[in-house]
């Protein structure tokens, strides 16, 4: 039986809430009081549990000076609990519902209809009905009312639930109102509301329903006000949608609204629509659609002055609730009445700076090929070990580039650098620069020329340098593993802060940076010069095939070797086909009991010893590593067993090396035939040697970072285990929702704020629904950028060409490596690929991603393996369906969807 709320609901004086309270027994001498009705003026936004999200916001609105809210009351969640307790067999049906698959629409439709019918058939208890009719008598029994659902998981900062439950307009008479209250309760279980909760991980039993009963207003015009632009996210631009009659015509999509954009107290843009229909109230109750006179259809529903006045009211409401609002309004007798306000949950948050200056932020996730949200521990660890200051918003990290954009000299360098890597970021930054005066123009810091101390000397093309850098990194990780073993408790955190400084020292090693830049600059030089001299597009793509010392491409080939060990043992293959993704490392122990299983286990263990610190989204320390969840690799191993012959790794590498060598000979011989050809050929040969020496090392620093991260994580998880044993935390993974400093404090004090952990979990869940922009301004404008190209066929999807070649094949849209089921010739389509995806690259014919640049990991590995690849294709995983045949133009940078 559902629990009852104990204690007062927060009503004051001789209000409706007091008159309709009923005592039911007592607890420890304290009466248990259920309040069935509360007047809107008794309520504020803290009482979501009592009156639901809509009711709480209306109560809060009614307390704001100068905001008119139609009079009314709320039927509280106490009444709903009472009904649920009296509804027969409701518990069994809720159990069935919670067990049902969110994608089984037929089962959900049937169960939710049964629950609604059961609730509507429960007779209202006399005291509940009496409380509602008493409240109606105080407002006018025969007046018209809006009866509106108000769920406790509704109009929240992290989930709006907009349109999930029912609203009834122009309801007249106590009998009809009581009937519609029951319908609102039942609407908690509409098919759409049930599915929404299941997809958002919300337990049906934790959500309760209140009902708002409010006097109807019969407006001249009505509509919606967004106090931030819902399309761009700009917090300085408000958008007003307006139409004639009741707002229902707009909400239901019956008419196109007039749209007013208001900024700084003036209308900066407007569109007046032809409004052919409106919804009006009927005298006896209910509503109907009516046609609007032809001469009125194109008249604006609001004047510019009224739109500005409405936005001023909206700013007052926004200030009260502390965040941008989606507000439903009515224009009555030349004054505005507000009938609803909820947070806009689709806006990407803005980094907090504490100042009022303009800022421009560039996404770190788009550079690191990881645009998913990170948990607080992951965010803080990346910030503590990064070389530049970073700002958090929406579970993502951003770098503030405002000062570099403000100075003409540094601006040109920044735009050139980001443009080479990701043209969409450059275009987005140029879009922001086109906004008048948003980025201040500062004088250059000093005269041009090399920095103090002279420019860095050109690096020598010597493979021994790469060997030395790798050995340095390995030695640093080994020292970390050795020294951390004896550290526990607060001493561990002191040690880690020192380790982070060593981490940054390794990252900022001047020789390492010069080696990385040498490979990248040689790539750009070859593409530019061979394009100019020979008309070759992206020539470096072939010249870098099977470059040495690339730890990420070696990782993919090494898994082919693991498949070679497993392939001869049918019993092992069959066992692996039955392994579930969620299983832990125990399956490796089971392997040893099978024929050939010991060899298979040893091969996987050896692979994990070298690469087990990697995983999807590996810049977030909280993500499960392959060593922690080796089952992640099983689908890829099985694909390799099925799709390749023994010895494939060595053959592929050698084929790539020979292809690169042949390309080099071809390019040099063609250059020598040109005017001044010997000089051009000699310069090109130097650059080819340089790119083959250094481009593989481009992947090693990330490998070093992730290796160190796994050492940090193992030590922190041991601390988490101690906290669980001490009863401080219910589960180890709760530390992921604390920052590094907060975790340090918890370890020192043996105390944790459970509420913060829960709030962080809720926030993280909401961040997963957000798409981070490449560029974000302090006004909240999310700028994605666009490709300014006209050299692609009509209907093609445009992206950035990062690895040459053209291929046709079946598109496999894969969002999780664990779902990989690839055949030879498939083209992988996904949101982003970090190094952990490279084992999949050996088995595909081409690559399409939504995120990426010329020098991000996926692009580098695609070139190494000779895979045609196009990255930065906006919404590729939505526009390309799994199984469709596509033609990928890796040289031209576009994808055609084939019939």
XYZ file of C-alpha atoms in Angstrom, residues 307-674:
368
model
C 5.735 41.609 -26.983
C 8.373 43.710 -25.204
C 6.118 44.085 -22.133
C 5.558 40.308 -22.038
C 9.311 39.639 -22.203
C 9.839 42.037 -19.270
C 7.378 39.929 -17.246
C 9.231 36.815 -18.415
C 12.560 38.214 -17.211
C 10.998 38.762 -13.776
C 9.780 35.149 -13.721
C 13.169 33.892 -14.935
C 14.922 35.814 -12.147
C 12.561 34.303 -9.560
C 13.163 30.708 -10.656
C 16.847 31.242 -11.409
C 16.884 29.755 -14.899
C 15.384 30.311 -18.392
C 11.656 29.563 -18.561
C 9.087 28.252 -21.029
C 5.994 30.316 -20.111
C 2.360 29.970 -21.242
C 0.549 33.320 -21.269
C -2.865 34.810 -22.067
C -3.702 38.385 -23.064
C -6.931 39.409 -21.299
C -8.329 42.962 -21.240
C -4.975 44.415 -22.338
C -3.155 42.658 -19.479
C -1.146 39.444 -19.396
C -2.000 36.471 -17.206
C 0.464 33.616 -16.743
C -0.970 30.095 -16.719
C 2.232 28.034 -16.609
C 5.994 28.335 -16.328
C 8.534 25.532 -16.538
C 12.317 25.369 -16.980
C 13.619 25.020 -20.534
C 15.446 21.692 -20.217
C 16.913 21.548 -23.739
C 19.348 24.454 -23.358
C 23.016 23.632 -23.064
C 24.319 25.085 -19.764
C 26.854 27.944 -19.720
C 30.201 27.728 -17.891
C 30.183 29.762 -14.674
C 32.800 32.509 -14.672
C 31.586 34.900 -11.979
C 32.001 37.924 -14.261
C 29.796 39.769 -16.736
C 32.316 39.704 -19.600
C 31.721 38.074 -22.974
C 33.390 34.675 -23.409
C 33.831 32.255 -26.311
C 34.388 28.578 -25.501
C 35.605 25.723 -27.714
C 34.577 22.137 -26.901
C 37.348 19.880 -25.570
C 35.272 16.779 -26.291
C 35.257 17.438 -30.039
C 39.078 17.541 -29.987
C 39.352 14.451 -27.770
C 36.687 12.458 -29.675
C 34.492 12.104 -26.593
C 31.357 14.237 -26.599
C 29.453 12.207 -24.007
C 29.017 13.813 -20.576
C 31.659 13.040 -17.958
C 30.970 12.355 -14.296
C 32.274 14.877 -11.720
C 35.333 12.816 -10.742
C 36.266 12.436 -14.407
C 35.819 16.152 -15.063
C 37.907 17.231 -12.089
C 40.710 14.723 -12.815
C 40.986 15.919 -16.429
C 41.024 19.540 -15.259
C 43.745 18.789 -12.686
C 45.965 17.072 -15.268
C 45.327 19.302 -18.309
C 47.828 21.827 -19.648
C 45.315 24.677 -20.012
C 42.457 25.904 -17.765
C 39.132 24.299 -18.622
C 35.541 25.202 -17.824
C 32.737 22.724 -17.154
C 29.187 22.944 -18.474
C 26.638 20.202 -19.052
C 29.120 17.529 -18.017
C 31.537 18.633 -20.755
C 34.755 20.656 -20.784
C 35.476 23.819 -22.750
C 38.505 26.042 -23.306
C 38.015 29.821 -23.206
C 39.557 31.266 -26.411
C 38.250 34.822 -26.003
C 41.655 36.474 -25.485
C 43.179 34.646 -28.449
C 40.287 35.762 -30.651
C 40.560 39.338 -29.405
C 44.118 39.884 -30.651
C 44.415 39.967 -34.472
C 47.738 38.092 -34.563
C 46.755 35.263 -32.225
C 43.282 35.156 -33.829
C 44.744 34.331 -37.242
C 46.914 31.581 -35.783
C 44.030 30.070 -33.811
C 41.659 30.094 -36.797
C 44.319 28.523 -39.020
C 45.101 25.781 -36.502
C 41.489 24.812 -35.733
C 40.522 25.180 -39.400
C 43.093 22.599 -40.466
C 41.793 20.162 -37.870
C 38.038 20.837 -37.962
C 36.576 23.394 -40.409
C 33.289 23.418 -38.467
C 35.015 24.871 -35.390
C 36.643 27.562 -37.521
C 33.331 28.437 -39.170
C 31.599 28.566 -35.770
C 34.288 30.933 -34.413
C 33.997 33.141 -37.499
C 30.225 33.227 -36.993
C 30.762 34.538 -33.456
C 33.312 37.091 -34.713
C 30.676 38.368 -37.144
C 28.467 39.330 -34.175
C 29.127 43.038 -33.723
C 31.325 43.813 -30.733
C 30.838 40.423 -29.025
C 34.577 39.751 -29.040
C 36.529 42.882 -28.080
C 39.454 43.805 -30.315
C 42.668 44.025 -28.305
C 46.064 45.206 -29.555
C 48.640 42.500 -30.227
C 50.739 41.660 -27.194
C 53.956 42.779 -28.867
C 55.819 43.047 -32.175
C 55.706 40.014 -34.434
C 58.538 37.561 -34.834
C 59.752 34.567 -32.851
C 59.128 34.380 -29.108
C 61.814 35.332 -26.624
C 64.681 32.876 -26.834
C 64.163 32.279 -30.539
C 61.975 29.809 -32.399
C 62.314 26.134 -31.594
C 64.961 24.492 -33.752
C 63.658 22.092 -36.445
C 63.586 18.551 -35.098
C 65.980 16.008 -36.532
C 64.344 13.145 -38.435
C 65.695 10.364 -36.254
C 63.650 7.282 -35.180
C 65.815 7.075 -32.057
C 64.103 10.235 -30.775
C 60.736 8.481 -30.818
C 62.223 5.453 -29.060
C 63.658 7.745 -26.375
C 60.313 9.524 -25.846
C 58.430 6.240 -25.506
C 60.994 4.922 -23.017
C 60.707 8.126 -20.958
C 56.922 7.747 -20.791
C 57.138 4.071 -19.854
C 59.630 4.824 -17.093
C 57.365 7.544 -15.667
C 54.337 5.198 -15.579
C 56.422 2.410 -13.993
C 57.612 4.805 -11.248
C 53.996 5.855 -10.615
C 52.881 2.208 -10.295
C 55.744 1.487 -7.890
C 55.348 4.542 -5.651
C 51.548 4.552 -5.353
C 51.367 1.032 -3.858
C 52.078 2.141 -0.306
C 49.751 5.175 -0.320
C 46.304 5.095 1.312
C 43.867 7.531 2.925
C 44.649 11.269 2.895
C 48.324 10.465 2.080
C 47.183 8.994 -1.251
C 45.574 12.295 -2.245
C 48.693 14.277 -1.332
C 50.722 11.827 -3.428
C 48.300 12.129 -6.363
C 48.536 15.924 -6.404
C 52.309 15.515 -6.841
C 51.719 12.806 -9.470
C 49.506 15.202 -11.422
C 52.431 17.639 -11.667
C 54.628 14.854 -13.084
C 51.725 13.998 -15.426
C 51.722 17.580 -16.742
C 55.536 17.630 -16.985
C 55.466 14.546 -19.233
C 52.688 16.059 -21.346
C 54.535 19.364 -21.783
C 57.925 17.794 -22.628
C 59.221 20.156 -25.374
C 60.786 17.290 -27.334
C 57.492 15.373 -27.285
C 55.537 18.410 -28.509
C 58.076 19.041 -31.292
C 57.808 15.398 -32.402
C 54.002 15.596 -32.558
C 54.071 18.903 -34.443
C 56.735 17.596 -36.849
C 54.442 14.762 -37.939
C 51.394 17.014 -38.261
C 53.215 19.811 -40.104
C 54.807 17.314 -42.494
C 51.337 15.935 -43.253
C 49.987 19.413 -44.016
C 53.075 20.248 -46.115
C 52.727 17.091 -48.235
C 49.004 17.632 -48.823
C 49.497 21.310 -49.707
C 52.605 20.964 -51.921
C 51.649 17.747 -53.738
C 48.227 19.240 -54.355
C 49.883 22.331 -55.843
C 52.618 20.506 -57.832
C 50.902 17.277 -58.904
C 47.183 17.947 -58.440
C 47.142 15.153 -55.819
C 44.387 15.330 -53.192
C 45.332 14.195 -49.669
C 48.528 12.475 -50.843
C 49.731 12.047 -47.243
C 46.902 9.557 -46.621
C 48.714 6.883 -48.636
C 52.230 7.960 -47.650
C 51.426 7.381 -43.949
C 50.071 3.813 -44.359
C 51.557 1.418 -41.752
C 53.749 4.112 -40.206
C 55.887 2.684 -37.377
C 55.448 3.248 -33.612
C 51.686 3.853 -33.710
C 50.470 2.248 -30.483
C 46.796 2.668 -31.442
C 47.021 0.940 -34.827
C 49.207 -1.775 -33.242
C 46.391 -2.311 -30.728
C 43.922 -3.145 -33.503
C 46.336 -5.510 -35.254
C 47.219 -7.222 -31.958
C 43.578 -8.248 -31.513
C 43.813 -10.027 -34.891
C 46.664 -12.042 -33.380
C 44.419 -12.913 -30.403
C 41.793 -14.154 -32.873
C 44.455 -16.349 -34.531
C 45.032 -18.116 -31.189
C 41.275 -18.659 -30.617
C 40.154 -19.582 -34.156
C 41.329 -23.252 -34.176
C 39.402 -24.095 -30.972
C 35.702 -24.573 -31.810
C 34.764 -25.116 -28.148
C 36.351 -21.794 -27.149
C 34.602 -19.946 -29.995
C 31.245 -21.441 -28.987
C 31.822 -20.486 -25.342
C 32.690 -16.880 -26.262
C 29.513 -16.630 -28.368
C 27.538 -17.228 -25.159
C 29.405 -14.661 -23.051
C 27.229 -11.729 -21.968
C 28.550 -8.168 -22.166
C 27.622 -7.462 -18.531
C 29.669 -10.400 -17.191
C 32.933 -9.598 -15.465
C 36.407 -11.035 -15.785
C 35.240 -14.400 -14.401
C 34.726 -15.659 -17.965
C 38.520 -15.735 -18.393
C 38.812 -18.280 -15.573
C 36.065 -20.381 -17.179
C 38.004 -20.429 -20.460
C 40.846 -22.428 -18.920
C 38.506 -25.410 -18.414
C 38.025 -25.852 -22.187
C 40.200 -27.480 -24.821
C 42.485 -24.723 -26.058
C 41.083 -22.420 -23.402
C 44.352 -21.848 -21.536
C 46.037 -20.537 -24.700
C 42.991 -18.368 -25.440
C 42.945 -16.940 -21.908
C 46.693 -16.241 -21.974
C 46.382 -14.444 -25.325
C 43.569 -12.222 -23.997
C 45.448 -11.591 -20.720
C 48.593 -10.591 -22.623
C 46.520 -8.183 -24.712
C 44.931 -6.714 -21.568
C 48.352 -6.289 -19.939
C 49.303 -3.983 -22.818
C 45.964 -2.345 -23.639
C 43.606 -3.080 -20.736
C 43.641 0.541 -19.530
C 41.740 1.622 -22.644
C 37.980 1.942 -23.149
C 35.405 4.027 -24.965
C 35.375 7.571 -23.557
C 38.718 6.941 -21.862
C 39.383 10.587 -20.959
C 36.696 10.077 -18.273
C 38.445 8.136 -15.500
C 35.087 6.782 -14.322
C 34.464 4.768 -17.515
C 34.961 0.971 -17.137
C 38.320 -0.075 -18.624
C 38.802 -3.221 -20.724
C 40.753 -4.747 -17.845
C 37.713 -4.133 -15.616
C 35.214 -5.319 -18.250
C 37.054 -7.554 -20.743
C 33.753 -8.830 -22.161
C 33.683 -5.573 -24.177
C 36.320 -7.101 -26.461
C 34.514 -10.405 -27.069
C 32.272 -9.233 -29.989
C 35.315 -7.747 -31.763
C 37.381 -10.913 -31.242
C 34.526 -13.015 -32.654
C 34.222 -10.694 -35.684
C 37.968 -11.150 -36.275
C 37.676 -14.936 -35.946
C 34.867 -14.949 -38.528
C 36.137 -12.365 -41.016
C 39.914 -13.001 -41.237
C 42.409 -15.712 -42.133
C 45.399 -16.556 -39.902
C 48.313 -14.124 -40.126
C 46.100 -11.191 -41.177
C 47.788 -8.671 -38.858
C 51.269 -9.111 -40.295
C 49.971 -9.229 -43.875
C 47.923 -6.034 -43.472
C 50.812 -4.100 -41.988
C 53.203 -5.241 -44.716
C 50.713 -4.481 -47.487
C 50.262 -0.946 -46.136
C 54.031 -0.418 -45.874
C 54.578 -1.546 -49.467
C 51.699 0.617 -50.739
C 53.211 3.667 -49.019
C 56.641 2.847 -50.452
C 55.214 2.491 -53.956
C 53.353 5.818 -53.581
C 56.579 7.503 -52.483
C 58.462 6.243 -55.544
C 55.605 7.336 -57.834
C 55.387 10.841 -56.333
C 59.171 11.421 -56.428
C 59.553 10.264 -60.039
C 56.685 12.519 -61.168
C 58.168 15.474 -59.290
C 61.597 15.017 -60.942
C 59.916 15.362 -64.335
C 58.729 18.884 -63.387
